[in-house]
PDB file of C-alpha atoms and ligand atoms in Angstrom:
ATOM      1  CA  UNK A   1       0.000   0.000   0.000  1.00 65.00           C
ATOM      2  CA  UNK A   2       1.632   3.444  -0.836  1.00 73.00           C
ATOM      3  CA  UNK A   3       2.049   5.878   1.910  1.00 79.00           C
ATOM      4  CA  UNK A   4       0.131   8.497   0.874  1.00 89.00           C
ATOM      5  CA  UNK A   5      -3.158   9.000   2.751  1.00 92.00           C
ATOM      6  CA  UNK A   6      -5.509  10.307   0.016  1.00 96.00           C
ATOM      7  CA  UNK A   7      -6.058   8.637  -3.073  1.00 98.00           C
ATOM      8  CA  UNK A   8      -3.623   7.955  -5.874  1.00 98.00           C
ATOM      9  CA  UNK A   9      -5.144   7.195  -9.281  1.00 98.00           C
ATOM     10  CA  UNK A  10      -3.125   5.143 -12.308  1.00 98.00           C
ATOM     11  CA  UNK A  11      -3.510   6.448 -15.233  1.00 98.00           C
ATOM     12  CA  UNK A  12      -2.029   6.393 -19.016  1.00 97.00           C
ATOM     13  CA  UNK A  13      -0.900   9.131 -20.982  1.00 95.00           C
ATOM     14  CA  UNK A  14      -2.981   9.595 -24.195  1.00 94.00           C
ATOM     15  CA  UNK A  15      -6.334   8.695 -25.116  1.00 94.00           C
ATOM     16  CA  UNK A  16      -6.767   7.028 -21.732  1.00 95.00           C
ATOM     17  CA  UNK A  17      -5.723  10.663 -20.193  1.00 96.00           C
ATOM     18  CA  UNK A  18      -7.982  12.668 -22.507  1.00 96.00           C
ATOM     19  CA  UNK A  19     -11.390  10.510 -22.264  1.00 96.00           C
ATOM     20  CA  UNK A  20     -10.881  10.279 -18.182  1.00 96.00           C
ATOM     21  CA  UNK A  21     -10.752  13.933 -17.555  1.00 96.00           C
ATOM     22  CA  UNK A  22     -14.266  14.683 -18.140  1.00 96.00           C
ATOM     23  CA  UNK A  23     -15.113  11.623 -15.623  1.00 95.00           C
ATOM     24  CA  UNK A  24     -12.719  13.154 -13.249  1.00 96.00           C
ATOM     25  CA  UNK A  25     -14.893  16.355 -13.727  1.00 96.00           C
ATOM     26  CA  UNK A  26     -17.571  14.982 -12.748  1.00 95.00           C
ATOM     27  CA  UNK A  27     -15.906  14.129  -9.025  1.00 94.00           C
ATOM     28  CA  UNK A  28     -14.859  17.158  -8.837  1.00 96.00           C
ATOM     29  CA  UNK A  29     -11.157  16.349  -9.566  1.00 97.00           C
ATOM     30  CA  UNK A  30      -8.709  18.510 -12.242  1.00 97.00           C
ATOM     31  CA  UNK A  31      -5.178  17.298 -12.695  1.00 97.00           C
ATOM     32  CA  UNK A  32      -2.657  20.070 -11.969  1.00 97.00           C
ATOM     33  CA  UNK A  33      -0.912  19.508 -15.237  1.00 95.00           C
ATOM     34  CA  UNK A  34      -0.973  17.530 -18.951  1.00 93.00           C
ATOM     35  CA  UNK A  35       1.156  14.299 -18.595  1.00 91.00           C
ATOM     36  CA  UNK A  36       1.645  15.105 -22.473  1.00 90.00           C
ATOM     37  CA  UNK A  37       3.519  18.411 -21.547  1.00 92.00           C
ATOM     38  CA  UNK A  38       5.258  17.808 -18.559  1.00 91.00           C
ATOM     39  CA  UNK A  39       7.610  15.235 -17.611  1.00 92.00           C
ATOM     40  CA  UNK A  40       6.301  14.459 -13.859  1.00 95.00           C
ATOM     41  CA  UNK A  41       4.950  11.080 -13.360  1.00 96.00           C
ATOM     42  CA  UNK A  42       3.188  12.234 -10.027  1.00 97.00           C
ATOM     43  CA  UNK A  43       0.840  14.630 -11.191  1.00 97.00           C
ATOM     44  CA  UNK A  44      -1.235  16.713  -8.121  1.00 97.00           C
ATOM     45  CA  UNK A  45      -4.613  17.536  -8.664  1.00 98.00           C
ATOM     46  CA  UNK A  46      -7.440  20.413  -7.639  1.00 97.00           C
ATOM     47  CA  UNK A  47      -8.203  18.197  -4.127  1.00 97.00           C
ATOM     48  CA  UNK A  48      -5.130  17.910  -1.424  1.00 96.00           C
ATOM     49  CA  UNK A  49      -6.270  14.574  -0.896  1.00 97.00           C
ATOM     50  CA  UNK A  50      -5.990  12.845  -5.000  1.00 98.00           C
ATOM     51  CA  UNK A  51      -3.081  12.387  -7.061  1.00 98.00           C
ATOM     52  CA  UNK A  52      -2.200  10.898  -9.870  1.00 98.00           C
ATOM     53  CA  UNK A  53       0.559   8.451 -11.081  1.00 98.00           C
ATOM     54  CA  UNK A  54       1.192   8.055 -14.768  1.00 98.00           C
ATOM     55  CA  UNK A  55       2.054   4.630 -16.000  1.00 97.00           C
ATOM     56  CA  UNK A  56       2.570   2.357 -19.180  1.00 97.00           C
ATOM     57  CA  UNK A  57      -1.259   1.566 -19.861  1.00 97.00           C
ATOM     58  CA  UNK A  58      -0.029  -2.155 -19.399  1.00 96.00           C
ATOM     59  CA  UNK A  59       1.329  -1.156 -15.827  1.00 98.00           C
ATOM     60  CA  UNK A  60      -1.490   0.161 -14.652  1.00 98.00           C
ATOM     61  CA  UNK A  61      -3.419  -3.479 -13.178  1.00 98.00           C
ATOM     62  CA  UNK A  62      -0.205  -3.809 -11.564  1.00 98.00           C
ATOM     63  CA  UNK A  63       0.134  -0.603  -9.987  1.00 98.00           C
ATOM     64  CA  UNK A  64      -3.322  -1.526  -8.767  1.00 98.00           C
ATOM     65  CA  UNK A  65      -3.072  -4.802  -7.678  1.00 97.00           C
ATOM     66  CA  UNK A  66       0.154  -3.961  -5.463  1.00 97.00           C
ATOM     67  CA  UNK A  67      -1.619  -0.946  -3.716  1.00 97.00           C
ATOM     68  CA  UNK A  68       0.685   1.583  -5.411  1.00 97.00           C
ATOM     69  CA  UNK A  69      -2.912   3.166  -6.606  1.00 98.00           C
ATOM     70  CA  UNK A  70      -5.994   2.981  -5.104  1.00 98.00           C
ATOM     71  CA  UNK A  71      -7.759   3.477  -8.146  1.00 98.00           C
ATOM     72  CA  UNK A  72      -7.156   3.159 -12.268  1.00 98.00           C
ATOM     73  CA  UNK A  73      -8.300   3.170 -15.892  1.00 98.00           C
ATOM     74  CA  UNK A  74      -7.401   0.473 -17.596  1.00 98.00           C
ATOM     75  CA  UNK A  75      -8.291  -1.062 -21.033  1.00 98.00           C
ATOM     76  CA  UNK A  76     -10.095  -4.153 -21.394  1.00 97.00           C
ATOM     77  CA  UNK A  77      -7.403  -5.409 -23.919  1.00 98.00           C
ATOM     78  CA  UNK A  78      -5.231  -4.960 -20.672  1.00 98.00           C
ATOM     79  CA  UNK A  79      -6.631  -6.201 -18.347  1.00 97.00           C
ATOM     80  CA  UNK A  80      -7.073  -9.306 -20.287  1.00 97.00           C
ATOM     81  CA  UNK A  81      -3.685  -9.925 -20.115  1.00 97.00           C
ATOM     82  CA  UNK A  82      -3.556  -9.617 -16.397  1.00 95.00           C
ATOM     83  CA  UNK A  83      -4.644 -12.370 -13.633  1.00 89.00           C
ATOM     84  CA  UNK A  84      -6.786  -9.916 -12.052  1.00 88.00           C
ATOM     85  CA  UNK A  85      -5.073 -11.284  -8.566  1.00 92.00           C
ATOM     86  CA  UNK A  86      -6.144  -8.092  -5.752  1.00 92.00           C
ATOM     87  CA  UNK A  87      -7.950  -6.001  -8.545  1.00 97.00           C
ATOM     88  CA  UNK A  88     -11.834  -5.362  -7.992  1.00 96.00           C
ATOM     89  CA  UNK A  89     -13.418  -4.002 -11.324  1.00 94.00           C
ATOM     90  CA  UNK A  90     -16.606  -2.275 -10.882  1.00 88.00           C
ATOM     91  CA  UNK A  91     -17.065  -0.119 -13.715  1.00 97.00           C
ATOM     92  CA  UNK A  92     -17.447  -0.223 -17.413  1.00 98.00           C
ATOM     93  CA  UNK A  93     -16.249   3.330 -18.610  1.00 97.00           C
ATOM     94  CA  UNK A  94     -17.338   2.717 -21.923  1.00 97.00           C
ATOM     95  CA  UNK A  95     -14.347   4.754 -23.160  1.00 97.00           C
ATOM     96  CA  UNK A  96     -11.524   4.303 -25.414  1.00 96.00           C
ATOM     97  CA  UNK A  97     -13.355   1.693 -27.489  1.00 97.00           C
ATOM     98  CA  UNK A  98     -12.248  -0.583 -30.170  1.00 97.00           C
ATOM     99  CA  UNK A  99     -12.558  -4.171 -30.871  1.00 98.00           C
ATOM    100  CA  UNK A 100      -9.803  -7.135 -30.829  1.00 98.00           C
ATOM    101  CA  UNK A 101      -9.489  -8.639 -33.968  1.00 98.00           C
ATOM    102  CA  UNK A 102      -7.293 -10.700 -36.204  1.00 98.00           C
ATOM    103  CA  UNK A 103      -6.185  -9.382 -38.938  1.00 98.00           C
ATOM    104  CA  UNK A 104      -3.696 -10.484 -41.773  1.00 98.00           C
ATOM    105  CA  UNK A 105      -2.319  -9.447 -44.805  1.00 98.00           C
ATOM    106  CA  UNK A 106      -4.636  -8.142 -48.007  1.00 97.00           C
ATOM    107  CA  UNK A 107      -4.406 -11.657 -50.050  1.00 95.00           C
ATOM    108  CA  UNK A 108      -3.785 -13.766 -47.715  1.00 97.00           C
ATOM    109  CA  UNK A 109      -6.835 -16.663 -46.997  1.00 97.00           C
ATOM    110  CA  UNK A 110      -6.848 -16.760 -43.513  1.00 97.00           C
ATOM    111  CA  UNK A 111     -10.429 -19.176 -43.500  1.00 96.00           C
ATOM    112  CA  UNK A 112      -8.178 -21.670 -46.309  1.00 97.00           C
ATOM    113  CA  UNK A 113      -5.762 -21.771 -43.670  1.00 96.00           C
ATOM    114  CA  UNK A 114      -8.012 -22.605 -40.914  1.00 96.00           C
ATOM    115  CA  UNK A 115      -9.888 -25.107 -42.776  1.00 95.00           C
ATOM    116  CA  UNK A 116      -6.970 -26.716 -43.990  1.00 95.00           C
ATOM    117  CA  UNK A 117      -6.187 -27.061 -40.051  1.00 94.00           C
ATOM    118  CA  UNK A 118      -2.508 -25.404 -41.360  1.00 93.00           C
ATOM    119  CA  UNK A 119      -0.526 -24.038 -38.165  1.00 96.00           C
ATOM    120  CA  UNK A 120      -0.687 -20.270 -38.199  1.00 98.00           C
ATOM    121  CA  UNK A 121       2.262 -17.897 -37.043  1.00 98.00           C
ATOM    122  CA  UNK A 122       0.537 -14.945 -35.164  1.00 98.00           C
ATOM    123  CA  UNK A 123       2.055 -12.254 -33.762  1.00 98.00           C
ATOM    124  CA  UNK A 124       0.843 -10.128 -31.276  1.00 98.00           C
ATOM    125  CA  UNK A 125       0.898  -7.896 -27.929  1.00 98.00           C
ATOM    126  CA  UNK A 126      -1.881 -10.264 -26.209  1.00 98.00           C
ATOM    127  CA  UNK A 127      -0.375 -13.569 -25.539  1.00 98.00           C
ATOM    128  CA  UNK A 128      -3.035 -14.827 -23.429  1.00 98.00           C
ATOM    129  CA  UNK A 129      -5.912 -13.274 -25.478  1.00 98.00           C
ATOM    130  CA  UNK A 130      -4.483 -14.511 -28.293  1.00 98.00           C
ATOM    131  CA  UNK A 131      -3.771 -18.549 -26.554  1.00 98.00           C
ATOM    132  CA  UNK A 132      -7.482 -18.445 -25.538  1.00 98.00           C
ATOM    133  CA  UNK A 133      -9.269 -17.698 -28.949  1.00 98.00           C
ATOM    134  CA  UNK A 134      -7.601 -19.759 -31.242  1.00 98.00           C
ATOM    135  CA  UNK A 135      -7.747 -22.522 -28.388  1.00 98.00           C
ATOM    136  CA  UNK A 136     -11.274 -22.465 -28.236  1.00 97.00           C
ATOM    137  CA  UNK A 137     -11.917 -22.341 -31.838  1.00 96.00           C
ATOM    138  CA  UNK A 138      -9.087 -25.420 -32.264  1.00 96.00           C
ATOM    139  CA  UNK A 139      -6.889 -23.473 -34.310  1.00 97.00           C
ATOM    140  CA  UNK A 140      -3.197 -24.301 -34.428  1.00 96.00           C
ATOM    141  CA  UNK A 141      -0.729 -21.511 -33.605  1.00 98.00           C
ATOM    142  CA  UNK A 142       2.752 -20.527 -32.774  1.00 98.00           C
ATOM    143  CA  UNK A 143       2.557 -17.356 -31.027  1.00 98.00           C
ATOM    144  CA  UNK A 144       5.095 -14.544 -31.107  1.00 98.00           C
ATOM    145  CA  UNK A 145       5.192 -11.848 -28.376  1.00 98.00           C
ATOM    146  CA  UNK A 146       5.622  -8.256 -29.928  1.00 98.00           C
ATOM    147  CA  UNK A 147       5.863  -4.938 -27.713  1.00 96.00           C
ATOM    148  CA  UNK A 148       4.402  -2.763 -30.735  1.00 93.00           C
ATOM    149  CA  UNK A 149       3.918  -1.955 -34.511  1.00 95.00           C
ATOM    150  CA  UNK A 150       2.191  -5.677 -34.884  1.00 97.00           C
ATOM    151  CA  UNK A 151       1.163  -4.323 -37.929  1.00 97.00           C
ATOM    152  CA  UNK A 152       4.541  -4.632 -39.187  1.00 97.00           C
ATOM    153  CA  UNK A 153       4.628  -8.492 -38.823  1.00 98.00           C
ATOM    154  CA  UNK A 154       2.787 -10.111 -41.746  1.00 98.00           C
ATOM    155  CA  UNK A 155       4.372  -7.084 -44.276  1.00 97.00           C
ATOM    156  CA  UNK A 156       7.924  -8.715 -43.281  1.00 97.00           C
ATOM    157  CA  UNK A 157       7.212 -12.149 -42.910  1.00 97.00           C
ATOM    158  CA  UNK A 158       7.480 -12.589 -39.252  1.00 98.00           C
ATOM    159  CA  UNK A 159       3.575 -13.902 -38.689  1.00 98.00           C
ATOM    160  CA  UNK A 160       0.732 -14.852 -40.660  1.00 98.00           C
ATOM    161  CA  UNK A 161      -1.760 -12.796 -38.869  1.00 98.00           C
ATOM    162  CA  UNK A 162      -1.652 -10.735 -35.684  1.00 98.00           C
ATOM    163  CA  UNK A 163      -3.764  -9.994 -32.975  1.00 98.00           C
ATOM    164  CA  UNK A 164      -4.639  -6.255 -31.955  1.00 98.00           C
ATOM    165  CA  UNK A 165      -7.013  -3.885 -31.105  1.00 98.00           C
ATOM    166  CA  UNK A 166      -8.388  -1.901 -34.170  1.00 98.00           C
ATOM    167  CA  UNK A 167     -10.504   1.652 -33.806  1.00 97.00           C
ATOM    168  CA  UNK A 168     -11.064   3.289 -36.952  1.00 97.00           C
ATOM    169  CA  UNK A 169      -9.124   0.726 -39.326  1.00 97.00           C
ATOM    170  CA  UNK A 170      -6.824   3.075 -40.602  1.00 98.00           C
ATOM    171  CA  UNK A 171      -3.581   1.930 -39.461  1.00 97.00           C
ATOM    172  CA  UNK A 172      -4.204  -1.439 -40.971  1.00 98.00           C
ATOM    173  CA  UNK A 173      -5.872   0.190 -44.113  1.00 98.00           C
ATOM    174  CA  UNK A 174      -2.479   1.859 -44.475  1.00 97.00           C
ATOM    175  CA  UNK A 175      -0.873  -1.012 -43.931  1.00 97.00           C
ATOM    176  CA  UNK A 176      -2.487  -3.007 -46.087  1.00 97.00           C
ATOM    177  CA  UNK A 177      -4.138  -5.508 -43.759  1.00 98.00           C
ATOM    178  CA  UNK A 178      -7.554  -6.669 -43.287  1.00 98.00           C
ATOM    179  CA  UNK A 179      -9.750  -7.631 -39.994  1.00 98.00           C
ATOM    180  CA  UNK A 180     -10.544 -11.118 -40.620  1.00 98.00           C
ATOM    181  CA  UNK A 181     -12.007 -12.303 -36.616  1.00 98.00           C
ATOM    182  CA  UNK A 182     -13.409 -10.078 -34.276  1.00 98.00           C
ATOM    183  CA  UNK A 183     -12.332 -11.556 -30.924  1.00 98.00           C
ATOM    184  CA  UNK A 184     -14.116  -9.155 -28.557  1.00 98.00           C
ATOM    185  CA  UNK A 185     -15.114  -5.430 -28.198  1.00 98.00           C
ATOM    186  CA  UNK A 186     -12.418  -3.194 -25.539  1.00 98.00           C
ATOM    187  CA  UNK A 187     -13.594  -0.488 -23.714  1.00 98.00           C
ATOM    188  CA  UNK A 188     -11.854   0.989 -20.586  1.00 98.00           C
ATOM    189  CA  UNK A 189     -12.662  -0.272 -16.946  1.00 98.00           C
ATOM    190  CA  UNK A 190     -11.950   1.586 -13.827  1.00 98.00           C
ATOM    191  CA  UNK A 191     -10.486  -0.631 -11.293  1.00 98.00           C
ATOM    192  CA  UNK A 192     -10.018  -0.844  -7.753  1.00 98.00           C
ATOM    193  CA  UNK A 193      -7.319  -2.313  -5.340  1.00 98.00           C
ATOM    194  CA  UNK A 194      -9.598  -4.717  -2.987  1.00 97.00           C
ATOM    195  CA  UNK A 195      -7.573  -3.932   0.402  1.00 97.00           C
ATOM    196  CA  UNK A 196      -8.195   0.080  -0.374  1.00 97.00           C
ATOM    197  CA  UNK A 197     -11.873  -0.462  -1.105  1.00 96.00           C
ATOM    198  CA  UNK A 198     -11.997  -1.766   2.269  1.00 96.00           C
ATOM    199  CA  UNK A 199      -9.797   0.605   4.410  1.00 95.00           C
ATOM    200  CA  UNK A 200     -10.283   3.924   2.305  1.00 96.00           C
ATOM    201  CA  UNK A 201     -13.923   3.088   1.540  1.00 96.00           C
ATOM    202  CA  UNK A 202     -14.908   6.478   2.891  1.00 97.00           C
ATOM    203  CA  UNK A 203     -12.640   8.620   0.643  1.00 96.00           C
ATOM    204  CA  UNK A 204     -13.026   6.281  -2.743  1.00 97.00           C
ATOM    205  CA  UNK A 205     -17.078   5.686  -2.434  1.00 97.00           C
ATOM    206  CA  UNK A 206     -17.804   8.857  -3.232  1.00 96.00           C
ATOM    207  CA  UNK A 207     -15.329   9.628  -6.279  1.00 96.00           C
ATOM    208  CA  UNK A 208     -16.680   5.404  -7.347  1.00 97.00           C
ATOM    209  CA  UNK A 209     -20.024   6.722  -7.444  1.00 97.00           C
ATOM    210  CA  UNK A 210     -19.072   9.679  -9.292  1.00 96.00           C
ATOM    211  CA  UNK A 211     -17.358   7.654 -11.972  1.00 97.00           C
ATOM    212  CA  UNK A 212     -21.043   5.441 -11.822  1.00 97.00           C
ATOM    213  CA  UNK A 213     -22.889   8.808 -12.563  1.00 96.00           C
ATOM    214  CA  UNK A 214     -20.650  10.097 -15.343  1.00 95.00           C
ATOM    215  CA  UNK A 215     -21.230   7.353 -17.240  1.00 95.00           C
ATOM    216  CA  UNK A 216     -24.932   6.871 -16.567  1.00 91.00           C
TER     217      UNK A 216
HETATM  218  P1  AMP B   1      -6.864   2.723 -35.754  1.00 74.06           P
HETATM  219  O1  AMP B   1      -7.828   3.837 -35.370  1.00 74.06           O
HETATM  220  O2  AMP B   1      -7.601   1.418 -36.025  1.00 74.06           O
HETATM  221  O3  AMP B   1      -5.994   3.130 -36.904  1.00 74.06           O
HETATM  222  O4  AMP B   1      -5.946   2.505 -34.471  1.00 74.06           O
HETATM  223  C1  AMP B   1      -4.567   2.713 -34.523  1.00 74.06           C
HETATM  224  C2  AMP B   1      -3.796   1.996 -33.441  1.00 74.06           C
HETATM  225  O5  AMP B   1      -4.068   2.649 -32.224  1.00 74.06           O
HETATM  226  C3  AMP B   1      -4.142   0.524 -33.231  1.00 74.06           C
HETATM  227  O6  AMP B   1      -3.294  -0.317 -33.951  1.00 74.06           O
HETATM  228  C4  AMP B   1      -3.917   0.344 -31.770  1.00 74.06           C
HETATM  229  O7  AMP B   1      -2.577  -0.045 -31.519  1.00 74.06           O
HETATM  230  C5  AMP B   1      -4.166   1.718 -31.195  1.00 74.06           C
HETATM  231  N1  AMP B   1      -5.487   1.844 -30.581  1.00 74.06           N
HETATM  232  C6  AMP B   1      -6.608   2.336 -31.148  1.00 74.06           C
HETATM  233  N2  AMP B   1      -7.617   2.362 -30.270  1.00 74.06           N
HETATM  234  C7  AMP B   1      -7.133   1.886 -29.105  1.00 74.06           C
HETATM  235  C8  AMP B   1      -7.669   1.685 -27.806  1.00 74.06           C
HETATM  236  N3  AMP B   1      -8.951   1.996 -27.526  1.00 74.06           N
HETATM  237  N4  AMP B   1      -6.874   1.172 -26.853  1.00 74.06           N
HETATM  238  C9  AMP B   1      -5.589   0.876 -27.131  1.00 74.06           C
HETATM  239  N5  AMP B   1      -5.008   1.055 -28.323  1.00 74.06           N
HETATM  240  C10 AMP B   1      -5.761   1.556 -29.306  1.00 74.06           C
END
């Protein structure tokens, strides 16, 4: 548990950043400064009693589930990837949304493939997310764990197909990939460290029950 006696909330530079602050708003809380402009990673707010850290968007479950935040936003796609060990997640934020797909290479038949039962090599950022789908639909495939630009992967022969979230389609328009599979649709989740909830209830009910209203 971190040492400071108000509430620290994880949170991820970028869109995660941008969507949350009108959320924050709405509990009354206004970061101090853009994580975008300055280089702090402890970033004080309006309210004495809130901070925030800013983290990898992967980092944040763990920030989380160690008690280093009381609070965060994290992405479905994310928290996916995580065991969810210490994390309560009450919320559905319903922002920063996209879907998980497959996608592969314009030309490329990925159903010939799967009907043929050939062994796919997929490349991707979700391992697990990844394991689980083309488990459960018997697919065979070697996976290979990327830490960005999976879009690159089929154009220079490392994979078949990758794995990753997709908004507008652009990047793999530009790429010249195609969404073959939707796996799921991602939206960001607020989530809550289960010993805080229970010793800080006071302080974090009320900025909880914020989030529930800015959303509703
Ligand atoms: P797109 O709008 O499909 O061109 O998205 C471009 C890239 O931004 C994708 O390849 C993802 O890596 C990333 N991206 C888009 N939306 C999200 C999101 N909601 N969460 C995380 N990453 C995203």
């Amino acid at each position: 548990m971190n040492d400071f006696s108000g509430i620290t909330i994880a949170l991820s530079k970028g869109r995660i950043f941008e969507e949350t602050l009108p959320l924050l708003a709405v509990a009354g809380i206004t970061p101090a400064e853009n994580p975008e402009q300055s280089r702090k990673l402890i970033i004080g707010t309006n309210r004495a009693d809130v901070r925030v850290v800013i983290v990898r968007a992967s980092d944040v479950p763990t920030y989380v589930q160690y008690g280093a935040a009381d609070l965060g936003i994290a992405g479905k796609d994310v928290l996916l990837e995580h065991d969810g060990v210490g994390i309560y997640q009450p919320l559905d934020l319903k922002i920063a949304r996209c879907r998980m797909c497959v996608a592969v290479a314009e030309g490329f038949d990925y159903q010939a493939h799967v009907q043929r039962g050939a062994r796919l090599r997929v490349a991707t950022k979700y391992i697990k997310t990844a394991r689980e789908h083309f488990a459960a639909k018997g697919v065979h495939v070697d996976l290979i764990k990327l830490y960005g630009s999976m879009e690159l992967a089929p154009l220079a022969g490392l994979a078949d197909a990758i794995v990753d979230v997709v908004s507008s389609g652009n990047t793999l328009k530009a790429n010249k990939l195609v969404a073959v599979e939707d796996i799921c649709l991602i939206s960001s989740r607020l989530i809550v460290n289960q010993a805080a909830l229970k010793l800080k209830r006071e302080m974090l009910q009320p900025v909880i029950e914020a989030f529930v209203r800015a959303v509703a």
